[in-house]
Each structure stands twice: as C-alpha cells, then as structure tokens.
Amino acid sequence: DVKVTQSSRYLVKRTGEKVFLECVQDMDHENMFWYRQDPGLGLRLIYFSYDVKMKEKGDIPEGYSVSREKKERFSLILESASTNQTSMYLCASSLDRGAQPQHFGDGTRLSIL
Amino acid sequence: QKEVEQNSGPLSVPEGAIASLNCTYSDRGSQSFFWYRQYSGKSPELIMFIYSNGDKEDGRFTAQLNKASQYVSLLIRDSQPSDSATYLCAVTHYGGSQGNLIFGKGTKLSVKP
C-alpha cells in the first residue's frame, strides 16, 4: 500500500511566522502535490512537483513556496503566515500525473492565530 | 477552464438502498476518472477509478462512465450508515502541460439506519 506521511496532524502558529509542512511518500512516486481544502471551496492545488528539484505552480501559489530536494520528500513553506492560510493541508503523490490516482496523506490542520 | 461539477447534497438514502452519485466534467479530452470518499475531518481515500466507457464494479460500488455525455457516476448498493461521507469526483486530462486531477467539490451522502 502507498504510504504518504505528513509530519503533523494539527499545528498552531502565529501570524508572520515561517511555517514548514513536510510530506514523505514511500512508493518512489515521481509526482507530489500540495492542496488546501476549505469548506465550500473544495480541494485547491497549491504546488506540484514531477521530479526532484522541479516545481510547478498550481491554482493558488501566492504566499507559499515548496522544496523537493529528495524524491520521497515534498515540503510546503508558508513564508509569512497569515490568518487566511488557516486551513486543512493535504499532500498527495502519484506514479503518473494523468492515468494513475493520487494517494493522500492524513492531512495537517493548520491554524494561524 | 476545466470544471468538474457535483451536486453538493446532502443526498439522504435509507440503509440498504442504492445511492447514486453523479459528476459532470467540461473537458472532452479527459481520460481518467476517480472517485474518492472523505469522512469528516479525514483525508480523501480512493474508492474506484475508471478509464473506459461503461460500468466497472468493485464489491458494492459501481462506477459508470459516459464520455459522449461527459458524466461519470458512482452507485453504492446496499448502502450502510458507514458509507455516510462526502464523495469527491476527480477527472484528469491526460496530455498537455498539466495532466493533473481536477476535483469536484463533493456530494455529501447520508445513509439513515
């Protein structure tokens, strides 16, 4: 079974802090994704990566950056956290961007105070 | 703009009935179709995927795809209270510069004992 592990289930940070969310997958997948999920807005893609050191902007990249130094690890960085970034953050990985499904981690519920 | 539309619900069915969940998509080039189940506060979990027109069955679940009409549906037979969750439809256009999944906002299903 695919295992996608997110470093924290719950996280509370303060406005202006730099926040790191970590994601690790154990299936040697090429593709990794970061989403946020908010009530009424569904899943929105923040960034994705299809190879080590490669990254592409998704639909809502503003205020975020990512890092992929190793194939199994994809990090999401909130450069200066703001209250409107309070959300559920979901990491996913897939073998093939188009034909294969994405497998999700358990999610991180992030609160910015 | 590629879109995936789902009725938000809630869809309420009695225990033992068939639940029918529908999804329409706008991109005629879409090739792969996925259904995810998401319990409240949890991450999406893959239930089924379908690539070809017609029906695909897996236990109590049947996915139906009609590319000409651009819809995909999920039938749940013998619905159980444990099936109560939000069901997300995801569609991918395999090709071009993206090829990522586009998620609908989900249909909330409630199965009454």
mmCIF file of C-alpha atoms in Angstrom:
data_model
loop_
_atom_site.group_PDB
_atom_site.id
_atom_site.type_symbol
_atom_site.label_atom_id
_atom_site.label_comp_id
_atom_site.label_asym_id
_atom_site.label_seq_id
_atom_site.Cartn_x
_atom_site.Cartn_y
_atom_site.Cartn_z
ATOM 1 C CA ASP A 1 0.000 0.000 0.000
ATOM 2 C CA VAL A 2 1.052 3.530 -0.720
ATOM 3 C CA LYS A 3 2.011 5.422 2.385
ATOM 4 C CA VAL A 4 2.034 9.215 2.389
ATOM 5 C CA THR A 5 3.040 10.669 5.724
ATOM 6 C CA GLN A 6 2.523 14.259 6.775
ATOM 7 C CA SER A 7 4.614 15.456 9.679
ATOM 8 C CA SER A 8 1.826 16.919 11.816
ATOM 9 C CA ARG A 9 -1.926 16.333 12.152
ATOM 10 C CA TYR A 10 -2.529 19.608 13.962
ATOM 11 C CA LEU A 11 -0.395 22.726 14.022
ATOM 12 C CA VAL A 12 -0.910 26.145 15.586
ATOM 13 C CA LYS A 13 1.299 29.051 14.525
ATOM 14 C CA ARG A 14 1.292 32.800 14.840
ATOM 15 C CA THR A 15 0.886 35.457 12.167
ATOM 16 C CA GLY A 16 4.175 36.274 10.481
ATOM 17 C CA GLU A 17 5.894 33.002 11.363
ATOM 18 C CA LYS A 18 7.591 30.891 8.718
ATOM 19 C CA VAL A 19 5.833 27.523 8.657
ATOM 20 C CA PHE A 20 7.110 24.245 7.245
ATOM 21 C CA LEU A 21 4.814 21.349 6.364
ATOM 22 C CA GLU A 22 6.571 18.123 5.499
ATOM 23 C CA CYS A 23 5.383 15.196 3.400
ATOM 24 C CA VAL A 24 7.088 11.876 2.731
ATOM 25 C CA GLN A 25 5.962 9.055 0.440
ATOM 26 C CA ASP A 26 7.368 5.535 0.344
ATOM 27 C CA MET A 27 6.361 4.375 -3.142
ATOM 28 C CA ASP A 28 9.026 6.007 -5.283
ATOM 29 C CA HIS A 29 6.377 8.183 -6.941
ATOM 30 C CA GLU A 30 7.554 10.838 -9.367
ATOM 31 C CA ASN A 31 4.726 13.258 -8.685
ATOM 32 C CA MET A 32 3.815 15.011 -5.478
ATOM 33 C CA PHE A 33 1.166 17.620 -4.751
ATOM 34 C CA TRP A 34 0.104 20.085 -2.091
ATOM 35 C CA TYR A 35 -3.560 21.078 -1.728
ATOM 36 C CA ARG A 36 -5.546 23.078 0.724
ATOM 37 C CA GLN A 37 -9.155 22.279 1.485
ATOM 38 C CA ASP A 38 -11.653 24.785 2.810
ATOM 39 C CA PRO A 39 -15.419 24.388 3.369
ATOM 40 C CA GLY A 40 -17.355 25.270 0.242
ATOM 41 C CA LEU A 41 -14.205 25.686 -1.853
ATOM 42 C CA GLY A 42 -13.138 22.095 -2.237
ATOM 43 C CA LEU A 43 -9.587 20.979 -2.922
ATOM 44 C CA ARG A 44 -7.349 23.630 -4.426
ATOM 45 C CA LEU A 45 -3.915 22.849 -5.821
ATOM 46 C CA ILE A 46 -1.118 24.990 -4.398
ATOM 47 C CA TYR A 47 2.023 23.491 -5.958
ATOM 48 C CA PHE A 48 3.115 20.253 -7.510
ATOM 49 C CA SER A 49 6.361 18.583 -8.453
ATOM 50 C CA TYR A 50 7.009 15.977 -11.120
ATOM 51 C CA ASP A 51 10.675 15.390 -10.359
ATOM 52 C CA VAL A 52 13.355 16.159 -7.820
ATOM 53 C CA LYS A 53 14.116 19.884 -7.686
ATOM 54 C CA MET A 54 11.258 20.580 -10.087
ATOM 55 C CA LYS A 55 8.175 22.520 -9.061
ATOM 56 C CA GLU A 56 5.162 23.987 -10.762
ATOM 57 C CA LYS A 57 2.591 26.468 -9.525
ATOM 58 C CA GLY A 58 -0.922 25.265 -9.052
ATOM 59 C CA ASP A 59 -4.052 27.380 -8.827
ATOM 60 C CA ILE A 60 -3.257 29.280 -5.614
ATOM 61 C CA PRO A 61 0.522 29.557 -5.118
ATOM 62 C CA GLU A 62 0.570 33.056 -3.608
ATOM 63 C CA GLY A 63 2.086 33.121 -0.144
ATOM 64 C CA TYR A 64 3.549 29.628 -0.469
ATOM 65 C CA SER A 65 6.738 28.019 -1.715
ATOM 66 C CA VAL A 66 7.875 24.408 -1.955
ATOM 67 C CA SER A 67 11.023 22.356 -1.840
ATOM 68 C CA ARG A 68 11.799 18.945 -3.244
ATOM 69 C CA GLU A 69 15.405 18.002 -2.587
ATOM 70 C CA LYS A 70 14.750 14.260 -2.481
ATOM 71 C CA LYS A 71 12.286 12.188 -4.449
ATOM 72 C CA GLU A 72 10.372 10.987 -1.421
ATOM 73 C CA ARG A 73 10.005 14.346 0.330
ATOM 74 C CA PHE A 74 7.991 17.423 -0.643
ATOM 75 C CA SER A 75 7.829 20.397 1.686
ATOM 76 C CA LEU A 76 5.367 23.270 1.719
ATOM 77 C CA ILE A 77 6.544 26.560 3.160
ATOM 78 C CA LEU A 78 4.394 29.449 4.307
ATOM 79 C CA GLU A 79 6.854 32.321 4.067
ATOM 80 C CA SER A 80 4.988 34.640 6.445
ATOM 81 C CA ALA A 81 1.870 33.001 7.810
ATOM 82 C CA SER A 82 -1.383 34.919 7.711
ATOM 83 C CA THR A 83 -4.778 34.134 9.221
ATOM 84 C CA ASN A 84 -6.279 33.443 5.785
ATOM 85 C CA GLN A 85 -3.921 30.488 5.479
ATOM 86 C CA THR A 86 -5.745 28.673 8.267
ATOM 87 C CA SER A 87 -6.887 25.516 6.513
ATOM 88 C CA MET A 88 -6.550 21.763 6.060
ATOM 89 C CA TYR A 89 -3.426 21.000 4.028
ATOM 90 C CA LEU A 90 -3.241 17.762 2.091
ATOM 91 C CA CYS A 91 -0.226 16.187 0.451
ATOM 92 C CA ALA A 92 -0.612 13.590 -2.287
ATOM 93 C CA SER A 93 1.600 11.522 -4.557
ATOM 94 C CA SER A 94 1.066 9.601 -7.768
ATOM 95 C CA LEU A 95 3.021 7.381 -10.110
ATOM 96 C CA ASP A 96 1.699 9.059 -13.256
ATOM 97 C CA ARG A 97 0.224 12.545 -13.314
ATOM 98 C CA GLY A 98 -2.603 11.648 -15.625
ATOM 99 C CA ALA A 99 -3.510 7.996 -15.630
ATOM 100 C CA GLN A 100 -2.834 6.944 -12.050
ATOM 101 C CA PRO A 101 -4.698 8.051 -8.937
ATOM 102 C CA GLN A 102 -3.293 10.348 -6.306
ATOM 103 C CA HIS A 103 -2.831 8.980 -2.803
ATOM 104 C CA PHE A 104 -3.295 11.356 0.080
ATOM 105 C CA GLY A 105 -1.665 11.757 3.449
ATOM 106 C CA ASP A 106 -3.758 12.214 6.589
ATOM 107 C CA GLY A 107 -3.650 15.997 6.292
ATOM 108 C CA THR A 108 -2.446 18.803 8.538
ATOM 109 C CA ARG A 109 -4.995 21.094 10.124
ATOM 110 C CA LEU A 110 -3.142 24.383 10.414
ATOM 111 C CA SER A 111 -4.395 27.271 12.499
ATOM 112 C CA ILE A 112 -2.776 30.685 12.218
ATOM 113 C CA LEU A 113 -3.519 32.941 15.183
ATOM 114 C CA GLN B 1 -11.373 26.494 -17.588
ATOM 115 C CA LYS B 2 -11.691 22.796 -16.857
ATOM 116 C CA GLU B 3 -14.513 22.081 -14.413
ATOM 117 C CA VAL B 4 -15.952 19.167 -12.534
ATOM 118 C CA GLU B 5 -19.470 19.593 -11.172
ATOM 119 C CA GLN B 6 -21.186 17.643 -8.425
ATOM 120 C CA ASN B 7 -24.409 18.206 -6.549
ATOM 121 C CA SER B 8 -23.344 19.210 -3.059
ATOM 122 C CA GLY B 9 -26.226 17.370 -1.408
ATOM 123 C CA PRO B 10 -26.827 16.231 1.177
ATOM 124 C CA LEU B 11 -28.125 13.110 -0.503
ATOM 125 C CA SER B 12 -30.078 11.103 2.021
ATOM 126 C CA VAL B 13 -30.883 7.413 1.465
ATOM 127 C CA PRO B 14 -32.202 4.719 3.783
ATOM 128 C CA GLU B 15 -29.990 1.856 4.847
ATOM 129 C CA GLY B 16 -29.996 -0.914 2.243
ATOM 130 C CA ALA B 17 -30.944 1.356 -0.657
ATOM 131 C CA ILE B 18 -28.883 2.254 -3.715
ATOM 132 C CA ALA B 19 -27.112 5.610 -3.542
ATOM 133 C CA SER B 20 -26.436 7.270 -6.891
ATOM 134 C CA LEU B 21 -23.805 9.996 -7.088
ATOM 135 C CA ASN B 22 -23.255 11.961 -10.261
ATOM 136 C CA CYS B 23 -20.483 14.065 -11.714
ATOM 137 C CA THR B 24 -20.184 16.032 -14.952
ATOM 138 C CA TYR B 25 -17.000 17.412 -16.454
ATOM 139 C CA SER B 26 -16.273 20.030 -19.062
ATOM 140 C CA ASP B 27 -13.055 18.839 -20.719
ATOM 141 C CA ARG B 28 -13.797 16.439 -23.576
ATOM 142 C CA GLY B 29 -10.147 15.360 -23.563
ATOM 143 C CA SER B 30 -10.404 13.841 -20.090
ATOM 144 C CA GLN B 31 -9.135 10.286 -19.969
ATOM 145 C CA SER B 32 -9.120 9.107 -16.365
ATOM 146 C CA PHE B 33 -11.816 9.329 -13.712
ATOM 147 C CA PHE B 34 -11.605 8.714 -9.995
ATOM 148 C CA TRP B 35 -13.959 8.530 -7.038
ATOM 149 C CA TYR B 36 -12.734 9.351 -3.554
ATOM 150 C CA ARG B 37 -14.524 9.044 -0.235
ATOM 151 C CA GLN B 38 -13.811 11.565 2.504
ATOM 152 C CA TYR B 39 -15.047 11.194 6.056
ATOM 153 C CA SER B 40 -15.444 14.359 8.082
ATOM 154 C CA GLY B 41 -12.059 15.605 9.288
ATOM 155 C CA LYS B 42 -10.178 12.955 7.322
ATOM 156 C CA SER B 43 -8.305 12.910 4.028
ATOM 157 C CA PRO B 44 -9.710 11.620 0.704
ATOM 158 C CA GLU B 45 -9.483 7.874 0.174
ATOM 159 C CA LEU B 46 -9.542 6.335 -3.305
ATOM 160 C CA ILE B 47 -12.560 4.097 -3.943
ATOM 161 C CA MET B 48 -12.501 3.446 -7.660
ATOM 162 C CA PHE B 49 -11.126 4.590 -10.965
ATOM 163 C CA ILE B 50 -12.446 4.086 -14.484
ATOM 164 C CA TYR B 51 -10.914 4.778 -17.874
ATOM 165 C CA SER B 52 -13.317 3.257 -20.426
ATOM 166 C CA ASN B 53 -16.951 3.857 -21.257
ATOM 167 C CA GLY B 54 -19.339 1.558 -19.459
ATOM 168 C CA ASP B 55 -19.528 0.093 -15.991
ATOM 169 C CA LYS B 56 -16.861 -1.073 -13.580
ATOM 170 C CA GLU B 57 -17.852 -2.971 -10.464
ATOM 171 C CA ASP B 58 -15.943 -3.455 -7.219
ATOM 172 C CA GLY B 59 -17.933 -5.051 -4.422
ATOM 173 C CA ARG B 60 -20.878 -2.796 -3.561
ATOM 174 C CA PHE B 61 -19.535 0.010 -5.740
ATOM 175 C CA THR B 62 -20.112 0.531 -9.464
ATOM 176 C CA ALA B 63 -18.578 3.346 -11.464
ATOM 177 C CA GLN B 64 -20.270 4.315 -14.714
ATOM 178 C CA LEU B 65 -18.661 6.405 -17.441
ATOM 179 C CA ASN B 66 -20.266 8.029 -20.454
ATOM 180 C CA LYS B 67 -17.697 10.104 -22.325
ATOM 181 C CA ALA B 68 -20.133 11.236 -25.013
ATOM 182 C CA SER B 69 -22.346 12.836 -22.366
ATOM 183 C CA GLN B 70 -19.370 13.797 -20.185
ATOM 184 C CA TYR B 71 -20.596 12.289 -16.980
ATOM 185 C CA VAL B 72 -19.388 9.735 -14.532
ATOM 186 C CA SER B 73 -21.422 8.253 -11.717
ATOM 187 C CA LEU B 74 -20.929 6.105 -8.646
ATOM 188 C CA LEU B 75 -23.550 3.655 -7.442
ATOM 189 C CA ILE B 76 -23.399 2.249 -3.935
ATOM 190 C CA ARG B 77 -25.564 -0.818 -3.452
ATOM 191 C CA ASP B 78 -26.885 -1.917 -0.070
ATOM 192 C CA SER B 79 -25.889 1.420 1.460
ATOM 193 C CA GLN B 80 -24.689 1.311 5.058
ATOM 194 C CA PRO B 81 -24.501 4.074 7.681
ATOM 195 C CA SER B 82 -20.701 3.706 7.426
ATOM 196 C CA ASP B 83 -20.983 4.926 3.811
ATOM 197 C CA SER B 84 -22.028 8.352 5.123
ATOM 198 C CA ALA B 85 -19.287 10.645 3.862
ATOM 199 C CA THR B 86 -18.501 13.183 1.171
ATOM 200 C CA TYR B 87 -17.719 11.665 -2.228
ATOM 201 C CA LEU B 88 -15.314 13.505 -4.495
ATOM 202 C CA CYS B 89 -15.178 13.038 -8.230
ATOM 203 C CA ALA B 90 -11.800 13.704 -9.861
ATOM 204 C CA VAL B 91 -11.022 13.941 -13.550
ATOM 205 C CA THR B 92 -7.769 14.256 -15.414
ATOM 206 C CA HIS B 93 -6.929 15.433 -18.877
ATOM 207 C CA TYR B 94 -4.019 13.249 -19.866
ATOM 208 C CA GLY B 95 -1.874 15.434 -22.045
ATOM 209 C CA GLY B 96 -0.775 18.997 -22.352
ATOM 210 C CA SER B 97 1.227 20.806 -19.742
ATOM 211 C CA GLN B 98 -0.994 19.941 -16.834
ATOM 212 C CA GLY B 99 -2.442 16.461 -16.697
ATOM 213 C CA ASN B 100 -3.318 16.896 -13.058
ATOM 214 C CA LEU B 101 -6.500 15.895 -11.316
ATOM 215 C CA ILE B 102 -9.373 18.343 -11.150
ATOM 216 C CA PHE B 103 -11.639 17.673 -8.188
ATOM 217 C CA GLY B 104 -15.310 18.381 -7.811
ATOM 218 C CA LYS B 105 -16.430 19.919 -4.530
ATOM 219 C CA GLY B 106 -18.071 16.690 -3.485
ATOM 220 C CA THR B 107 -21.503 15.268 -2.695
ATOM 221 C CA LYS B 108 -22.358 14.645 0.925
ATOM 222 C CA LEU B 109 -24.096 11.300 1.406
ATOM 223 C CA SER B 110 -26.110 10.458 4.494
ATOM 224 C CA VAL B 111 -27.323 6.878 4.993
ATOM 225 C CA LYS B 112 -30.105 6.665 7.571
ATOM 226 C CA PRO B 113 -30.441 3.492 9.683
#
